[in-house]
mmCIF file of C-alpha atoms (C1' of nucleotides) in Angstrom:
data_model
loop_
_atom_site.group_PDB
_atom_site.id
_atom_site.type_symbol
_atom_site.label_atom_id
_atom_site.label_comp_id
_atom_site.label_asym_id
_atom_site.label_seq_id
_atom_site.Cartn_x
_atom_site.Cartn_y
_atom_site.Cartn_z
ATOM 1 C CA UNK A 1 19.037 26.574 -11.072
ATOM 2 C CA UNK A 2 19.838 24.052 -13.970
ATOM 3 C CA UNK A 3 17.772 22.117 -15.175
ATOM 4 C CA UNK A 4 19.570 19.279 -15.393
ATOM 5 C CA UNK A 5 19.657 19.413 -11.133
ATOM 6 C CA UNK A 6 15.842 19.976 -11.224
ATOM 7 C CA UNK A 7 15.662 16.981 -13.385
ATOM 8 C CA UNK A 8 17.788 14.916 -11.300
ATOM 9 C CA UNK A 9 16.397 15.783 -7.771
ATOM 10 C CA UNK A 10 13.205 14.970 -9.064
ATOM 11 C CA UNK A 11 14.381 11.304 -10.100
ATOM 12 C CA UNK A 12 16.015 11.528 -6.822
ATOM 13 C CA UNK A 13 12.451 11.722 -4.904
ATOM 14 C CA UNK A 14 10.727 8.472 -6.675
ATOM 15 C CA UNK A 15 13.461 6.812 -6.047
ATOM 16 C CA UNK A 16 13.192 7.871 -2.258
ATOM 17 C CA UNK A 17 9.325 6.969 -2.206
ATOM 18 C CA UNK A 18 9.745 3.667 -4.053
ATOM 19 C CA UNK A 19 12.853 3.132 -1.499
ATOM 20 C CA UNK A 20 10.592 4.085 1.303
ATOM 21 C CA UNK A 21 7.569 2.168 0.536
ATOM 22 C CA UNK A 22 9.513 -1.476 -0.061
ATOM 23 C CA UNK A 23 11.223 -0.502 3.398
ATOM 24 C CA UNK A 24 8.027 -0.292 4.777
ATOM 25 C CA UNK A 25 6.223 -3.200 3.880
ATOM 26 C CA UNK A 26 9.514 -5.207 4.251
ATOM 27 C CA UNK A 27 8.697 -4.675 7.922
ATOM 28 C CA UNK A 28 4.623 -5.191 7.485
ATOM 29 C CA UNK A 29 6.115 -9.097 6.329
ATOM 30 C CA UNK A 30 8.252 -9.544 9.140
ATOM 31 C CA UNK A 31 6.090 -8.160 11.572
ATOM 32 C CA UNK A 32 2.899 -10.465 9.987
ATOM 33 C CA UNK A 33 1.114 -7.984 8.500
ATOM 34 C CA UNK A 34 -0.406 -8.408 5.227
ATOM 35 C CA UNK A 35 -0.848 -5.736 2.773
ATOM 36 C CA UNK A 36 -1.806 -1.999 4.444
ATOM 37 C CA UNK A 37 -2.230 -2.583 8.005
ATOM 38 C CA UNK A 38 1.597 -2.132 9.026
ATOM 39 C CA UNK A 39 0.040 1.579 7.653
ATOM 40 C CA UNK A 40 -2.838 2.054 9.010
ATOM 41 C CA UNK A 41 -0.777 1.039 12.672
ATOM 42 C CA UNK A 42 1.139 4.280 11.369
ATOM 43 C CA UNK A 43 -1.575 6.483 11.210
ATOM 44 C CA UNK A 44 -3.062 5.712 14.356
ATOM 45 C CA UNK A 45 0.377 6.144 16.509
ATOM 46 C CA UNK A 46 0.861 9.151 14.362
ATOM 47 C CA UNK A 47 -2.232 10.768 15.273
ATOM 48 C CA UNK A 48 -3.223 9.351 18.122
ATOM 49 C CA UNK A 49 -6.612 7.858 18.861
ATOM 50 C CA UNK A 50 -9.243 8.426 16.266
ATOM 51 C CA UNK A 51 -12.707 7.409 15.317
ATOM 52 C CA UNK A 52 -13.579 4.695 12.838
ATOM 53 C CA UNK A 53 -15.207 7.481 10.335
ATOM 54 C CA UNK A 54 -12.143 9.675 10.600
ATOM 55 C CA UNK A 55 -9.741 6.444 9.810
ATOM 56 C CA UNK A 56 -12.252 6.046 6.744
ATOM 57 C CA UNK A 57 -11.562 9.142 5.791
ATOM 58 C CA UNK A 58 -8.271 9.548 6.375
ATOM 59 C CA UNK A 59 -7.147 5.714 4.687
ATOM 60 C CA UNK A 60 -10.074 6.162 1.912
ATOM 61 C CA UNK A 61 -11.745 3.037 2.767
ATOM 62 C CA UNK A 62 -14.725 2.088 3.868
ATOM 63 C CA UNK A 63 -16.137 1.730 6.905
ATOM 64 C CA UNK A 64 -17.158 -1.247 6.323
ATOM 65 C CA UNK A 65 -13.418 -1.923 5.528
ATOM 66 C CA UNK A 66 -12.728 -0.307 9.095
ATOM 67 C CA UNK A 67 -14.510 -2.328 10.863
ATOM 68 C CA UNK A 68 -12.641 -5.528 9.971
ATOM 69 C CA UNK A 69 -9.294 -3.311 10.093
ATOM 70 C CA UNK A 70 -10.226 -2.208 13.745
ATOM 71 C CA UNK A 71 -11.593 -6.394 14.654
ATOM 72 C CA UNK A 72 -7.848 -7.460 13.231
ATOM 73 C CA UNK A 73 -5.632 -4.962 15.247
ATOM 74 C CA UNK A 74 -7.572 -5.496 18.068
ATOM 75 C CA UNK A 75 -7.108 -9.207 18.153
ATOM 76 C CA UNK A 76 -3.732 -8.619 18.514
ATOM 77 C CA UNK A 77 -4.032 -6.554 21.438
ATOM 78 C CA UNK A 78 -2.663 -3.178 19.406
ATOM 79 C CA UNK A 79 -5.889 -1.305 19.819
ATOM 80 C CA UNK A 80 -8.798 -0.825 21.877
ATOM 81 C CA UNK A 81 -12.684 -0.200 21.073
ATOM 82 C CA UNK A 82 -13.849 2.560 23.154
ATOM 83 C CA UNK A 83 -17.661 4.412 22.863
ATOM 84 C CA UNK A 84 -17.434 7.907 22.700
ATOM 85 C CA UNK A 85 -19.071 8.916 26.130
ATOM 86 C CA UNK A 86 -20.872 12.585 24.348
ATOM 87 C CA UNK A 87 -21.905 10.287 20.876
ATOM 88 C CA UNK A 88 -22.391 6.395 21.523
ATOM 89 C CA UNK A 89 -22.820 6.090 18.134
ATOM 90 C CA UNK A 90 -18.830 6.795 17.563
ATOM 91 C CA UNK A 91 -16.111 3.860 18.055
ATOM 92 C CA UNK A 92 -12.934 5.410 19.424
ATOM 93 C CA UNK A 93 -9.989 3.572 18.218
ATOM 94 C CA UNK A 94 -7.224 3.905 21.307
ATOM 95 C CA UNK A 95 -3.701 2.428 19.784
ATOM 96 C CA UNK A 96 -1.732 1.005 22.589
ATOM 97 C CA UNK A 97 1.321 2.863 21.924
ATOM 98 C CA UNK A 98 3.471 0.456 24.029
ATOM 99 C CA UNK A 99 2.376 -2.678 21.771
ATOM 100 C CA UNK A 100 2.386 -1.327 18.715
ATOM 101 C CA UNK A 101 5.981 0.368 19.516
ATOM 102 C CA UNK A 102 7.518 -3.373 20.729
ATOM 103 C CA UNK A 103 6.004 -4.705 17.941
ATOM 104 C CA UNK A 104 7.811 -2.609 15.252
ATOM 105 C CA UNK A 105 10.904 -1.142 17.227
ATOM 106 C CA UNK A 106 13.159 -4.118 16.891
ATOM 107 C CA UNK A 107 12.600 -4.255 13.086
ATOM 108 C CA UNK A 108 13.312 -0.404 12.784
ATOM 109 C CA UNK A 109 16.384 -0.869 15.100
ATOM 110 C CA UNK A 110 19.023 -0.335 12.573
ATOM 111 C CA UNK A 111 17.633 2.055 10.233
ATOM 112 C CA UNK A 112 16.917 4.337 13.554
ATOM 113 C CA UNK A 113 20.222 4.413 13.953
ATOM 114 C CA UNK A 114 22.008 4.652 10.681
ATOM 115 C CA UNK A 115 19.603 7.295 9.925
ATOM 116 C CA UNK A 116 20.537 9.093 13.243
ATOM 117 C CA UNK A 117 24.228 8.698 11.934
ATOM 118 C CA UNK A 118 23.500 10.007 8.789
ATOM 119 C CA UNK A 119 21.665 13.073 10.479
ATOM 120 C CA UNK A 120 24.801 13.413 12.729
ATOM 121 C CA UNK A 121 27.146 13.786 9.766
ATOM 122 C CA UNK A 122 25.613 16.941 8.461
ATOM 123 C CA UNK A 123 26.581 20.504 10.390
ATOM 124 C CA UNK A 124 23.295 22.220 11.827
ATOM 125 C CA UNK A 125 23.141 24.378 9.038
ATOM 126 C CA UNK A 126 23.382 21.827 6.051
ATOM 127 C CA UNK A 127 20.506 20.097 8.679
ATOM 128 C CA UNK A 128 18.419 22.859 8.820
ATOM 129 C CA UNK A 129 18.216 22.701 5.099
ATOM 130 C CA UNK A 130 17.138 19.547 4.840
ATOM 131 C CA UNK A 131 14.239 20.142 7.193
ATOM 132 C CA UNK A 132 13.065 22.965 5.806
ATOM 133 C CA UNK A 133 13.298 21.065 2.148
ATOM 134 C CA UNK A 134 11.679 17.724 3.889
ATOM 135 C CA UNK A 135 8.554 20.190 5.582
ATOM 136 C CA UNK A 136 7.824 22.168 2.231
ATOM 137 C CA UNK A 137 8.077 18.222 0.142
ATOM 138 C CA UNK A 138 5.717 17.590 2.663
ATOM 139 C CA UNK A 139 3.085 20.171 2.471
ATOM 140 C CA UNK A 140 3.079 19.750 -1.468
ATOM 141 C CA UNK A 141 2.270 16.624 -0.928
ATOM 142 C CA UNK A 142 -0.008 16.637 1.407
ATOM 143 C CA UNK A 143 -1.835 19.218 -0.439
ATOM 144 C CA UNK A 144 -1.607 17.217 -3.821
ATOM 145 C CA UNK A 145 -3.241 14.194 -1.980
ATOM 146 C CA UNK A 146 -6.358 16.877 -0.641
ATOM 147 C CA UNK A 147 -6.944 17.986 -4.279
ATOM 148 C CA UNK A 148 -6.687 14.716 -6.306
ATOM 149 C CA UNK A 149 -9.259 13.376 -3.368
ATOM 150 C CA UNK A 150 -11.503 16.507 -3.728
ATOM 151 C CA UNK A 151 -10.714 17.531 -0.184
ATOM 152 C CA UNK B 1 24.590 17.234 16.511
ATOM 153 C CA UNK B 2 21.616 18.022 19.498
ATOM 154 C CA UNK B 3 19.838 15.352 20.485
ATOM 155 C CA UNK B 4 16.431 17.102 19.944
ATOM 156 C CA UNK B 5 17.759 18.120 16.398
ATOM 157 C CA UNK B 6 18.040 14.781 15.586
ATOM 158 C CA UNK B 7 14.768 13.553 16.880
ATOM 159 C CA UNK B 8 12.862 16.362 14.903
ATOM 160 C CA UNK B 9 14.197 14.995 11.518
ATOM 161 C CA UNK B 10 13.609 11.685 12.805
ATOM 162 C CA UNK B 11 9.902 12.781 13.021
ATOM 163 C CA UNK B 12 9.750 14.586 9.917
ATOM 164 C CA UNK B 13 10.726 11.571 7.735
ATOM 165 C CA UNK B 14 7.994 9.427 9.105
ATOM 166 C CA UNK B 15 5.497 12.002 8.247
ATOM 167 C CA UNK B 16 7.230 12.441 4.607
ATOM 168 C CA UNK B 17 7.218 8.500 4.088
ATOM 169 C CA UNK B 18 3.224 8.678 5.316
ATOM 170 C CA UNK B 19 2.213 11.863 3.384
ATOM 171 C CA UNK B 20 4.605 10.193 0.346
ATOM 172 C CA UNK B 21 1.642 7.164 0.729
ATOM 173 C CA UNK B 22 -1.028 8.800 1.017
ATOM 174 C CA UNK B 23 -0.461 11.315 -2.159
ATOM 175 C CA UNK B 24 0.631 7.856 -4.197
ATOM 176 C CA UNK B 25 -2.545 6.244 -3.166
ATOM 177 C CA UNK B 26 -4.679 8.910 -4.169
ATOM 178 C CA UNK B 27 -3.349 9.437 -7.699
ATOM 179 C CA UNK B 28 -4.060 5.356 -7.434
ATOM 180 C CA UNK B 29 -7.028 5.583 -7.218
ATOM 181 C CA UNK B 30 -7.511 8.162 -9.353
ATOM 182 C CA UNK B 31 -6.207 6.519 -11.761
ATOM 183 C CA UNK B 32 -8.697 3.609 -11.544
ATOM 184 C CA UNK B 33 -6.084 1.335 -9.733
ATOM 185 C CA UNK B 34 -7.166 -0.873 -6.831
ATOM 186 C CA UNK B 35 -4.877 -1.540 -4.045
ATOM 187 C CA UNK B 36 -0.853 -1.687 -5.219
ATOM 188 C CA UNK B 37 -0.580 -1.876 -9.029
ATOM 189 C CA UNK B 38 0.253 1.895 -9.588
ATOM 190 C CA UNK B 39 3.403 1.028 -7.334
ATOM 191 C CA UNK B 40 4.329 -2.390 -9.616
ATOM 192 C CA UNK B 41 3.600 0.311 -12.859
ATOM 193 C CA UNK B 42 6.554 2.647 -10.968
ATOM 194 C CA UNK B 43 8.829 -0.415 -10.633
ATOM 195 C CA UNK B 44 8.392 -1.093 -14.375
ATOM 196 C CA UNK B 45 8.685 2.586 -15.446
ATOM 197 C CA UNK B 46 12.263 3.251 -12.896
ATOM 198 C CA UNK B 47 13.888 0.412 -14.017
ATOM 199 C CA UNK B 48 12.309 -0.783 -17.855
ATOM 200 C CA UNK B 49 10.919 -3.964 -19.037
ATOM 201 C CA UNK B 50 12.218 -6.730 -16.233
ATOM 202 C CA UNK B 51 11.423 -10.760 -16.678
ATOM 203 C CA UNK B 52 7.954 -11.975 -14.377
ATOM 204 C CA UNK B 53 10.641 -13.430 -11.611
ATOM 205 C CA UNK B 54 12.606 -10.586 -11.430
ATOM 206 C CA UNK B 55 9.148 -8.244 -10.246
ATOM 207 C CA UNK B 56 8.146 -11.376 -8.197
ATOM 208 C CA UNK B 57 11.128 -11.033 -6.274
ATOM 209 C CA UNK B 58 11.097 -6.986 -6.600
ATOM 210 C CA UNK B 59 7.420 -6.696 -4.941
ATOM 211 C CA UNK B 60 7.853 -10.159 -2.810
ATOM 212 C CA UNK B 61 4.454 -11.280 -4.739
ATOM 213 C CA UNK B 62 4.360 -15.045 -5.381
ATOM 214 C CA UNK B 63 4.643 -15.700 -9.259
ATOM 215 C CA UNK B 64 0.800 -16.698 -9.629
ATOM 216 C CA UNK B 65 0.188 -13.106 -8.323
ATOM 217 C CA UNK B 66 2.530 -11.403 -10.824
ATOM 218 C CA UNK B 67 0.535 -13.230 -13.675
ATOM 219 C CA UNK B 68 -2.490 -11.750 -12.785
ATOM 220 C CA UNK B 69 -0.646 -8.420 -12.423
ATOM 221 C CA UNK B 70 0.588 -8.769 -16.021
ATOM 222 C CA UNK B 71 -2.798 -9.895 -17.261
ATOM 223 C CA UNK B 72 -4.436 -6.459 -15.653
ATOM 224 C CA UNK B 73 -1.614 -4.333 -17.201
ATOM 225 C CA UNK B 74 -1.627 -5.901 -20.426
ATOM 226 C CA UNK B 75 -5.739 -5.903 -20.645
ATOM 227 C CA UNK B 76 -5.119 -2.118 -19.860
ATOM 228 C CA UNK B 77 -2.861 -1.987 -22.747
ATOM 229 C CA UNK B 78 0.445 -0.665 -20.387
ATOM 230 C CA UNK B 79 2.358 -3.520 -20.609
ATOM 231 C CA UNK B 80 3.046 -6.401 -23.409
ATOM 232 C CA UNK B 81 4.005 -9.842 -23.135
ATOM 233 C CA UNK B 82 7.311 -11.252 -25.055
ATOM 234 C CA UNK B 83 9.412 -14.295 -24.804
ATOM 235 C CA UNK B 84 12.819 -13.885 -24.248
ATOM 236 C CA UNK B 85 14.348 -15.279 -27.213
ATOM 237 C CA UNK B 86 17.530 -16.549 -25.277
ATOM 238 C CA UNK B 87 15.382 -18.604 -22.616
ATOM 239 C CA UNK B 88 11.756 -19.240 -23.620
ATOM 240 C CA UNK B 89 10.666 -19.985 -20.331
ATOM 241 C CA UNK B 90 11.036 -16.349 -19.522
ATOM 242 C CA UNK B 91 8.676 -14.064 -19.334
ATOM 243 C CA UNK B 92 9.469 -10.609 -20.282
ATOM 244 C CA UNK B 93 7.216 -7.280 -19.247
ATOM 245 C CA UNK B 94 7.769 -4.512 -21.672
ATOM 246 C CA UNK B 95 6.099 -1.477 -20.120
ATOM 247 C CA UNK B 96 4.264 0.737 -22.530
ATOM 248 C CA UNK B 97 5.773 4.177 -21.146
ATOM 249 C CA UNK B 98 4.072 6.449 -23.188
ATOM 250 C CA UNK B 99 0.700 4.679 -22.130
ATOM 251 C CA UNK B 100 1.734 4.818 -18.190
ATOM 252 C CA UNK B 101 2.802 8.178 -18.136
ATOM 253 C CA UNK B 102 -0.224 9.529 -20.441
ATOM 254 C CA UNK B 103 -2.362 7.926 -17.026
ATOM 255 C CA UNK B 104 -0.368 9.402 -14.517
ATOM 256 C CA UNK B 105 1.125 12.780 -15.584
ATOM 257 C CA UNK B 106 -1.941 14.810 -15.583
ATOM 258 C CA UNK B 107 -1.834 13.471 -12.167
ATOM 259 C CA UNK B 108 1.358 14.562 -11.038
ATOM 260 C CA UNK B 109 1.043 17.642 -13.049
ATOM 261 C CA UNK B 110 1.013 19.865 -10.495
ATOM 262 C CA UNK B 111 3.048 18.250 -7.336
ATOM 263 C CA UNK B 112 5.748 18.024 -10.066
ATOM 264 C CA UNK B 113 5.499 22.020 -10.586
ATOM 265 C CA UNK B 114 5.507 22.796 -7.203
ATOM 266 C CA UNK B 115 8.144 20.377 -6.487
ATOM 267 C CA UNK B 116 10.217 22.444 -9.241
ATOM 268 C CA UNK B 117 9.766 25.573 -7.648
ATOM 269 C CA UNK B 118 10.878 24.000 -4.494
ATOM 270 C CA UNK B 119 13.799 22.674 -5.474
ATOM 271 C CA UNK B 120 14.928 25.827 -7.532
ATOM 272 C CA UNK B 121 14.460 28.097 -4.565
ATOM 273 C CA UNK B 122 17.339 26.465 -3.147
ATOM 274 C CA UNK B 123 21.286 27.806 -3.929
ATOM 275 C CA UNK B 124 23.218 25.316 -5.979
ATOM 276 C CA UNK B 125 25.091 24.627 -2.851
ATOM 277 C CA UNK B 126 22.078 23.586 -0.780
ATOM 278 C CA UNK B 127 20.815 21.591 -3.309
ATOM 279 C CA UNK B 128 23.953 19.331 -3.020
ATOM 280 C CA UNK B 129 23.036 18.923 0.848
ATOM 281 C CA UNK B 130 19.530 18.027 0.322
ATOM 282 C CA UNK B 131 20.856 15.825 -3.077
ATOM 283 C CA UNK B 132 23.603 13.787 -0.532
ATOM 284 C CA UNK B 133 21.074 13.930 2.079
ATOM 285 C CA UNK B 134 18.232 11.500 -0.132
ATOM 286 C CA UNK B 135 21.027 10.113 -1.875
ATOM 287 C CA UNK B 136 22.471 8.328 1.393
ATOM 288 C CA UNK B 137 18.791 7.866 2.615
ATOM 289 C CA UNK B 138 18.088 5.825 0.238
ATOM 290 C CA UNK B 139 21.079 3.532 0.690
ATOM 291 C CA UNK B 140 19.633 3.242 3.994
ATOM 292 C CA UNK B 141 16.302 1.980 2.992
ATOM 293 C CA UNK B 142 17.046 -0.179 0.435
ATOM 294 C CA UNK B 143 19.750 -1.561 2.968
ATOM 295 C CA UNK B 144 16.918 -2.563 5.755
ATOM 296 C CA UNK B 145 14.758 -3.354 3.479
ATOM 297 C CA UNK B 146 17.187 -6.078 1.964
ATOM 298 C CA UNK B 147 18.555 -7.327 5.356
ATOM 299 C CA UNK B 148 14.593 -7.666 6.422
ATOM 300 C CA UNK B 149 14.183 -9.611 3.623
ATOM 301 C CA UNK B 150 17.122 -12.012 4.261
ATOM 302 C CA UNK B 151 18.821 -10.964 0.911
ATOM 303 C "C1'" DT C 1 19.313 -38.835 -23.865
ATOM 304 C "C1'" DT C 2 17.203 -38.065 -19.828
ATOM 305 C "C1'" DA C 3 16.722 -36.352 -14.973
ATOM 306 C "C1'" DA C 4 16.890 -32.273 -12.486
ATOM 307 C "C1'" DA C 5 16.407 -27.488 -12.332
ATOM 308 C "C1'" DT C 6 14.188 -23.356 -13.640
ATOM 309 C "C1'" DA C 7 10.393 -19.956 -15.117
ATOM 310 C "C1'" DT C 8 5.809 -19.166 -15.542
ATOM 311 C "C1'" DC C 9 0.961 -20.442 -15.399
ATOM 312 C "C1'" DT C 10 -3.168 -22.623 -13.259
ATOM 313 C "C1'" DT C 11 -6.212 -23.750 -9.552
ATOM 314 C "C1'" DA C 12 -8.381 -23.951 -5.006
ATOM 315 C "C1'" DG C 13 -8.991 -21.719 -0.999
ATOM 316 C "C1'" DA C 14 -8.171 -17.612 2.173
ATOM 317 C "C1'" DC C 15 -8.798 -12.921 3.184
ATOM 318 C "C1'" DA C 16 -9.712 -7.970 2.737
ATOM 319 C "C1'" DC C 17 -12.373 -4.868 0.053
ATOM 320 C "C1'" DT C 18 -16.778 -2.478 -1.751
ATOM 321 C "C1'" DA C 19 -21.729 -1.568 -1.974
ATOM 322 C "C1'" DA C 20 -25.903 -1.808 0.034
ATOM 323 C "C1'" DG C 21 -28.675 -2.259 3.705
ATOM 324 C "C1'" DA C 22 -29.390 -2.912 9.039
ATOM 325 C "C1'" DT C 23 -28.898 -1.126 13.596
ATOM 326 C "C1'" DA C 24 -28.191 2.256 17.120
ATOM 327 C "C1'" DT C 25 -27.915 6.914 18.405
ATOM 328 C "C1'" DT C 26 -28.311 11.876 17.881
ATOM 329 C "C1'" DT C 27 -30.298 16.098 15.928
ATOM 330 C "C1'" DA C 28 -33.886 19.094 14.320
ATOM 331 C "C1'" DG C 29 -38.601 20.405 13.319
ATOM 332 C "C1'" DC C 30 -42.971 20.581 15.019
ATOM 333 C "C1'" DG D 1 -41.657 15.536 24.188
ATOM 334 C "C1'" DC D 2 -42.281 13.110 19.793
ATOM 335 C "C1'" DT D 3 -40.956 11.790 15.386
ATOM 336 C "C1'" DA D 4 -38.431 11.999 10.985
ATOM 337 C "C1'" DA D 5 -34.093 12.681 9.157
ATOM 338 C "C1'" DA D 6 -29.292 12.456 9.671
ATOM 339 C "C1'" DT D 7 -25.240 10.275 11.301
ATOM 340 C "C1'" DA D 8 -21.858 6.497 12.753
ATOM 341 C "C1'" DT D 9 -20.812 1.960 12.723
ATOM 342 C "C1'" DC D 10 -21.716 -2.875 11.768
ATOM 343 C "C1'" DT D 11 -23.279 -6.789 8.829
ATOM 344 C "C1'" DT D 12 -23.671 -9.353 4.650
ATOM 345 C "C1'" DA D 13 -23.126 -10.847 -0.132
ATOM 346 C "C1'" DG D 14 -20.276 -10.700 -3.806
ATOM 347 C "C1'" DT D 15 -15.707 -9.434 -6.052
ATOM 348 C "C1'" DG D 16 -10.871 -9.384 -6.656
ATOM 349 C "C1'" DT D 17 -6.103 -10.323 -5.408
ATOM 350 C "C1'" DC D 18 -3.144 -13.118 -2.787
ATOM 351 C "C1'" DT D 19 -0.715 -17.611 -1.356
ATOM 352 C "C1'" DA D 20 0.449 -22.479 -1.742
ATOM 353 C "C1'" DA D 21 0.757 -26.307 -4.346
ATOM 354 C "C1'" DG D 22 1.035 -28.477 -8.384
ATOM 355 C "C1'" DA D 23 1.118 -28.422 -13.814
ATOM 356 C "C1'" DT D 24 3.440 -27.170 -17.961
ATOM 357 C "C1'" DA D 25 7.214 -25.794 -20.851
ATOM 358 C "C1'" DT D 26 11.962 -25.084 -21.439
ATOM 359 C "C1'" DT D 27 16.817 -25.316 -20.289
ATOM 360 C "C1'" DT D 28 20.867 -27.363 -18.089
ATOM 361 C "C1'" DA D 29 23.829 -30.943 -16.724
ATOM 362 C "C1'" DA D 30 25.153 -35.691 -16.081
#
DNA sequence: TTAAATATCTTAGACACTAAGATATTTAGC
DNA sequence: GCTAAATATCTTAGTGTCTAAGATATTTAA
């Protein structure tokens, strides 16, 4: 492999993750978010209900932070306090999938589906490269994130 | 293209973007950066020194926000003041590069070896998939984002 | 020459964050 | 079973970054 190609795919990526990231809070804006929240909404759909300690550990804040994170979202109807019926000391955090989803869907509309084009326009083979690429990028990342946070 | 197919890679670039996050926040705060200024330091490394309006308008900060971004950087010593000698009133950033990446390589260090392996255990061939495949995604992204933002 | 436009800075107030401590609940040792 | 320690979340005080509005400095255009 040249080097020149590693060198270029590799400019390639930041330019993907700063691409990415403006997308995204492009749509925190117009959706009213400020700052990390539109993120945080990710997390939970992504996952699924989760505790306020395991959203502290998962965003890095604290849960302190949480708290007021959870008292925001669940203003606006996107979430839902719940005790944890075998520890009452534990605040489940159920997203309500079906808010959060109208919420965001609209402003994703068109991205879904150029990006469904774009997915179309490759043969399954050249696809299944690109997932296996995407799921290793992934996993290096993921476990980059673990180490630099002592995980 | 099957329908599940494309759903799958839908999937897998949300958790890229969200893993992509999360391993850029923890090398923030790593580095000793609160909140979003490691991503303002990547806009000034990808594309050089830029005038205060143009990262205003880049990051969608009002321009009393990017002075106190420039006052952090330059107290840090990673970026420098200077007028532009054609129009006074501007303001232009000059990133210190070697200063930036001296903060974040060790950082990086070791996603960037991993991602080299990656990427050379690919043909040349599939390489030019995965290279079209970003490539285009990216025109996608920065297209949303831009239409989101009514530019 | 001067009014309008432009680029950045300043200031006051809003909001989310951290750190430390309070509260409520569970676990473990006796 | 009782009590101390541990755990999970909430509260509070203080800090920092953001916006909005207006101030300042410079350029452009009439």
């Amino acid at each position: 492999m040249d080097s020149e190609t590693i060198k270029q795919i590799r400019k390639l990526v930041q330019e993907y993750a700063y691409s990415s990231i403006q997308m995204h809070e492009a749509v925190a804006r117009r959706a009213g978010f400020s700052g990390t929240d539109h993120r945080y909404l990710g997390f939970l759909i992504e996952r699924g209900q989760m505790t306020a300690g395991e959203l502290s550990n998962l965003t890095g804040l604290t849960t302190g932070a949480i708290t007021g994170l959870i008292d925001r979202f669940e203003k606006k109807k996107l979430v839902k306090r719940r005790f944890d019926k075998d520890d009452r000391r534990k605040v489940i955090i159920e997203p309500n999938i079906k808010s959060i989803m109208a919420l965001f869907e609209p402003l994703y509309k068109d991205f879904r589906s150029m990006s469904e084009k774009l997915t179309a326009s490759f043969t399954e083979k050249e696809i299944e490269i690109v997932r296996i690429y995407l799921t290793k990028s992934i996993g290096i990342m993921n476990e980059t994130a673990n180490k630099l946070d002592n995980r």
